[in-house]
C-alpha atoms as an extended CHARMM CRD file, in Angstrom:
* protein
*
       135  EXT
         1         1  MET       CA             84.7370000000      198.0470000000      104.5410000000  PROA      1               0.0000000000
         2         2  GLU       CA             83.5150000000      197.7600000000      108.0850000000  PROA      2               0.0000000000
         3         3  TYR       CA             81.6210000000      200.2510000000      110.2320000000  PROA      3               0.0000000000
         4         4  ARG       CA             81.2160000000      199.3400000000      113.9280000000  PROA      4               0.0000000000
         5         5  PHE       CA             78.9860000000      200.7460000000      116.6540000000  PROA      5               0.0000000000
         6         6  LYS       CA             77.0470000000      199.8440000000      119.7950000000  PROA      6               0.0000000000
         7         7  VAL       CA             73.2400000000      199.9910000000      119.9120000000  PROA      7               0.0000000000
         8         8  SER       CA             72.0920000000      202.8740000000      122.1270000000  PROA      8               0.0000000000
         9         9  TRP       CA             69.0460000000      202.8580000000      124.3880000000  PROA      9               0.0000000000
        10        10  GLY       CA             67.4150000000      205.5080000000      122.1860000000  PROA      10              0.0000000000
        11        11  ASP       CA             67.6740000000      203.1750000000      119.1690000000  PROA      11              0.0000000000
        12        12  THR       CA             65.1840000000      200.7350000000      120.7020000000  PROA      12              0.0000000000
        13        13  ASP       CA             61.4020000000      200.6630000000      120.9040000000  PROA      13              0.0000000000
        14        14  ALA       CA             59.1880000000      199.9510000000      123.9380000000  PROA      14              0.0000000000
        15        15  ALA       CA             59.9040000000      196.2090000000      123.5900000000  PROA      15              0.0000000000
        16        16  GLY       CA             63.6650000000      196.8460000000      123.7930000000  PROA      16              0.0000000000
        17        17  ILE       CA             64.2300000000      195.8840000000      120.1550000000  PROA      17              0.0000000000
        18        18  VAL       CA             65.9270000000      198.2260000000      117.6670000000  PROA      18              0.0000000000
        19        19  PHE       CA             63.2850000000      200.3100000000      115.8830000000  PROA      19              0.0000000000
        20        20  TYR       CA             63.5300000000      199.4000000000      112.1870000000  PROA      20              0.0000000000
        21        21  PRO       CA             64.1790000000      202.9130000000      110.7330000000  PROA      21              0.0000000000
        22        22  ASN       CA             67.5080000000      202.8960000000      112.5650000000  PROA      22              0.0000000000
        23        23  PHE       CA             68.7990000000      200.2560000000      110.1500000000  PROA      23              0.0000000000
        24        24  TYR       CA             68.3500000000      202.7800000000      107.3200000000  PROA      24              0.0000000000
        25        25  LYS       CA             70.1120000000      205.4470000000      109.3860000000  PROA      25              0.0000000000
        26        26  TRP       CA             72.9970000000      203.0350000000      110.0010000000  PROA      26              0.0000000000
        27        27  MET       CA             73.2350000000      202.0880000000      106.3180000000  PROA      27              0.0000000000
        28        28  ASP       CA             73.5520000000      205.7930000000      105.5590000000  PROA      28              0.0000000000
        29        29  LYS       CA             76.2790000000      206.1780000000      108.2000000000  PROA      29              0.0000000000
        30        30  ALA       CA             78.0750000000      203.0990000000      106.8420000000  PROA      30              0.0000000000
        31        31  SER       CA             77.9790000000      204.6070000000      103.3370000000  PROA      31              0.0000000000
        32        32  HSD       CA             79.4900000000      207.8680000000      104.5800000000  PROA      32              0.0000000000
        33        33  HSD       CA             82.1540000000      205.8700000000      106.4240000000  PROA      33              0.0000000000
        34        34  PHE       CA             82.7580000000      203.8240000000      103.2580000000  PROA      34              0.0000000000
        35        35  PHE       CA             83.5320000000      206.9320000000      101.2060000000  PROA      35              0.0000000000
        36        36  SER       CA             85.6730000000      208.4650000000      103.9570000000  PROA      36              0.0000000000
        37        37  THR       CA             87.7150000000      205.2570000000      104.0040000000  PROA      37              0.0000000000
        38        38  LEU       CA             88.1790000000      205.5870000000      100.2340000000  PROA      38              0.0000000000
        39        39  GLY       CA             89.5510000000      209.0930000000      100.7830000000  PROA      39              0.0000000000
        40        40  CYS       CA             86.3810000000      210.7740000000       99.4840000000  PROA      40              0.0000000000
        41        41  SER       CA             84.6640000000      212.1180000000      102.5830000000  PROA      41              0.0000000000
        42        42  THR       CA             81.1200000000      213.1460000000      101.8430000000  PROA      42              0.0000000000
        43        43  SER       CA             81.6480000000      216.4200000000      103.7160000000  PROA      43              0.0000000000
        44        44  GLN       CA             84.4810000000      217.2830000000      101.3090000000  PROA      44              0.0000000000
        45        45  LEU       CA             82.3810000000      216.1670000000       98.3250000000  PROA      45              0.0000000000
        46        46  PHE       CA             79.5890000000      218.4510000000       99.5420000000  PROA      46              0.0000000000
        47        47  LYS       CA             82.0180000000      221.3870000000       99.6160000000  PROA      47              0.0000000000
        48        48  GLU       CA             82.8020000000      220.5230000000       95.9850000000  PROA      48              0.0000000000
        49        49  LYS       CA             79.0500000000      220.6250000000       95.1920000000  PROA      49              0.0000000000
        50        50  ILE       CA             78.8040000000      216.8120000000       94.8990000000  PROA      50              0.0000000000
        51        51  GLY       CA             76.0390000000      214.8280000000       96.5890000000  PROA      51              0.0000000000
        52        52  LEU       CA             75.2440000000      211.1150000000       96.8240000000  PROA      52              0.0000000000
        53        53  PRO       CA             71.4430000000      211.0450000000       97.0990000000  PROA      53              0.0000000000
        54        54  ILE       CA             69.6510000000      207.7500000000       97.6700000000  PROA      54              0.0000000000
        55        55  ILE       CA             67.1640000000      206.7780000000       94.9740000000  PROA      55              0.0000000000
        56        56  GLU       CA             66.2750000000      203.3660000000       96.4500000000  PROA      56              0.0000000000
        57        57  ALA       CA             66.8620000000      201.5380000000       99.7420000000  PROA      57              0.0000000000
        58        58  LYS       CA             65.7930000000      198.2050000000      101.1550000000  PROA      58              0.0000000000
        59        59  CYS       CA             66.5360000000      196.2420000000      104.3050000000  PROA      59              0.0000000000
        60        60  GLN       CA             65.6310000000      192.6970000000      105.3580000000  PROA      60              0.0000000000
        61        61  PHE       CA             65.6750000000      191.6900000000      109.0040000000  PROA      61              0.0000000000
        62        62  HSD       CA             66.6740000000      188.1890000000      110.1220000000  PROA      62              0.0000000000
        63        63  SER       CA             66.9170000000      188.5640000000      113.9140000000  PROA      63              0.0000000000
        64        64  PRO       CA             66.5790000000      191.4750000000      116.3310000000  PROA      64              0.0000000000
        65        65  LEU       CA             69.2150000000      193.7790000000      117.6920000000  PROA      65              0.0000000000
        66        66  LEU       CA             68.9300000000      194.9070000000      121.2970000000  PROA      66              0.0000000000
        67        67  PHE       CA             70.2680000000      197.6750000000      123.5190000000  PROA      67              0.0000000000
        68        68  ASP       CA             74.0540000000      197.4760000000      123.9880000000  PROA      68              0.0000000000
        69        69  ASP       CA             74.6200000000      194.9830000000      121.1410000000  PROA      69              0.0000000000
        70        70  ASP       CA             77.8890000000      195.4150000000      119.2730000000  PROA      70              0.0000000000
        71        71  VAL       CA             77.2230000000      195.6610000000      115.5560000000  PROA      71              0.0000000000
        72        72  CYS       CA             79.4610000000      195.4630000000      112.5150000000  PROA      72              0.0000000000
        73        73  ILE       CA             78.2160000000      196.5860000000      109.1100000000  PROA      73              0.0000000000
        74        74  ARG       CA             80.1780000000      195.2330000000      106.1520000000  PROA      74              0.0000000000
        75        75  SER       CA             79.7040000000      197.3270000000      103.0400000000  PROA      75              0.0000000000
        76        76  SER       CA             80.7590000000      196.7720000000       99.4590000000  PROA      76              0.0000000000
        77        77  ILE       CA             79.8130000000      197.9070000000       95.9910000000  PROA      77              0.0000000000
        78        78  GLU       CA             77.4740000000      195.3910000000       94.3920000000  PROA      78              0.0000000000
        79        79  GLU       CA             76.8610000000      197.2520000000       91.1460000000  PROA      79              0.0000000000
        80        80  LEU       CA             78.6640000000      200.1760000000       89.5510000000  PROA      80              0.0000000000
        81        81  ARG       CA             77.2220000000      202.1430000000       86.6430000000  PROA      81              0.0000000000
        82        82  ASP       CA             78.2540000000      205.3590000000       84.9470000000  PROA      82              0.0000000000
        83        83  LYS       CA             76.3410000000      207.6940000000       87.2900000000  PROA      83              0.0000000000
        84        84  ALA       CA             74.9050000000      205.3310000000       89.9120000000  PROA      84              0.0000000000
        85        85  PHE       CA             75.9590000000      202.5450000000       92.2320000000  PROA      85              0.0000000000
        86        86  LYS       CA             74.4470000000      199.9670000000       94.5440000000  PROA      86              0.0000000000
        87        87  ILE       CA             76.1140000000      199.5790000000       97.9230000000  PROA      87              0.0000000000
        88        88  GLN       CA             75.3240000000      196.3940000000       99.8590000000  PROA      88              0.0000000000
        89        89  HSD       CA             75.3280000000      196.3160000000      103.6720000000  PROA      89              0.0000000000
        90        90  GLN       CA             75.4160000000      193.2780000000      105.9560000000  PROA      90              0.0000000000
        91        91  PHE       CA             74.6500000000      193.7630000000      109.6590000000  PROA      91              0.0000000000
        92        92  LEU       CA             76.5560000000      191.3230000000      111.8620000000  PROA      92              0.0000000000
        93        93  LYS       CA             76.2090000000      190.6010000000      115.5760000000  PROA      93              0.0000000000
        94        94  GLU       CA             78.8940000000      188.2880000000      116.9380000000  PROA      94              0.0000000000
        95        95  GLY       CA             79.6880000000      187.3090000000      113.3390000000  PROA      95              0.0000000000
        96        96  ILE       CA             76.0880000000      186.2860000000      112.5760000000  PROA      96              0.0000000000
        97        97  LYS       CA             74.1030000000      188.1570000000      109.9210000000  PROA      97              0.0000000000
        98        98  VAL       CA             71.0730000000      189.7880000000      111.5580000000  PROA      98              0.0000000000
        99        99  ALA       CA             70.0410000000      192.0190000000      108.6470000000  PROA      99              0.0000000000
       100       100  GLU       CA             71.0820000000      192.9930000000      105.1550000000  PROA      100             0.0000000000
       101       101  GLY       CA             70.1870000000      195.8080000000      102.8720000000  PROA      101             0.0000000000
       102       102  TYR       CA             71.2760000000      198.0770000000      100.0930000000  PROA      102             0.0000000000
       103       103  GLU       CA             71.1420000000      201.6220000000       98.8700000000  PROA      103             0.0000000000
       104       104  ILE       CA             71.1770000000      202.7500000000       95.2730000000  PROA      104             0.0000000000
       105       105  ARG       CA             72.7650000000      206.1690000000       95.0670000000  PROA      105             0.0000000000
       106       106  ILE       CA             73.6730000000      208.5400000000       92.2810000000  PROA      106             0.0000000000
       107       107  TRP       CA             76.7510000000      210.7290000000       91.9030000000  PROA      107             0.0000000000
       108       108  ALA       CA             75.2200000000      214.1720000000       91.5260000000  PROA      108             0.0000000000
       109       109  LYS       CA             76.3660000000      217.7470000000       91.0720000000  PROA      109             0.0000000000
       110       110  PHE       CA             74.5060000000      220.6690000000       92.6360000000  PROA      110             0.0000000000
       111       111  HSD       CA             73.2520000000      223.2290000000       90.1230000000  PROA      111             0.0000000000
       112       112  GLY       CA             71.7470000000      225.9190000000       92.3170000000  PROA      112             0.0000000000
       113       113  GLU       CA             69.1150000000      224.1230000000       94.3800000000  PROA      113             0.0000000000
       114       114  ASN       CA             68.8790000000      221.2050000000       91.9460000000  PROA      114             0.0000000000
       115       115  LEU       CA             70.9260000000      218.0390000000       91.6490000000  PROA      115             0.0000000000
       116       116  LYS       CA             71.9140000000      216.4980000000       88.3330000000  PROA      116             0.0000000000
       117       117  ALA       CA             73.3950000000      213.0120000000       87.9560000000  PROA      117             0.0000000000
       118       118  VAL       CA             76.9220000000      213.1460000000       86.5200000000  PROA      118             0.0000000000
       119       119  PRO       CA             79.4880000000      210.4170000000       85.7630000000  PROA      119             0.0000000000
       120       120  ILE       CA             81.4110000000      209.0480000000       88.7330000000  PROA      120             0.0000000000
       121       121  PRO       CA             85.0420000000      210.2190000000       88.4000000000  PROA      121             0.0000000000
       122       122  GLU       CA             87.3800000000      207.4890000000       87.1440000000  PROA      122             0.0000000000
       123       123  GLU       CA             89.6730000000      207.6460000000       90.1900000000  PROA      123             0.0000000000
       124       124  VAL       CA             86.6950000000      207.1250000000       92.5160000000  PROA      124             0.0000000000
       125       125  ARG       CA             85.3520000000      204.3250000000       90.2850000000  PROA      125             0.0000000000
       126       126  ARG       CA             88.6550000000      202.4540000000       90.5700000000  PROA      126             0.0000000000
       127       127  LYS       CA             88.5750000000      202.7050000000       94.3620000000  PROA      127             0.0000000000
       128       128  MET       CA             84.9370000000      201.5930000000       94.4860000000  PROA      128             0.0000000000
       129       129  MET       CA             85.5950000000      198.6300000000       92.1820000000  PROA      129             0.0000000000
       130       130  LYS       CA             88.2250000000      197.3040000000       94.5850000000  PROA      130             0.0000000000
       131       131  THR       CA             85.4570000000      196.7320000000       97.1650000000  PROA      131             0.0000000000
       132       132  GLN       CA             83.1200000000      194.8370000000       94.8270000000  PROA      132             0.0000000000
       133       133  MET       CA             82.0470000000      191.3660000000       95.9090000000  PROA      133             0.0000000000
       134       134  THR       CA             84.3570000000      191.2760000000       98.9270000000  PROA      134             0.0000000000
       135       135  MET       CA             81.5660000000      190.3550000000      101.3160000000  PROA      135             0.0000000000
């Protein structure tokens, strides 16, 4: 799946380079886009008391992004477990990888104020599996 955007002025630091926390923000946005594309919008999941909290995230930077750069994030499922999954993200500028990262998330059900990991529904698993290793 692909998520595209343009770097905004507010995404950059005083040197004009994208401030690194924005890569984590964009991975999160790409994940939400990923699930919307699968027909499982996270806003609808939230209404159904389902959340996808991050339990681990990492990003490696290869070259900088600057104001007004066009960016494409390619996302796919790298690992799929019963209640958790690892989603891989590649950041591309003009087809060249500038960064890559991942998030490990769990499929969780709200119980009052608490979240409890529950098995990923089979229909969703099938859709997620179709994106594995397509990067």
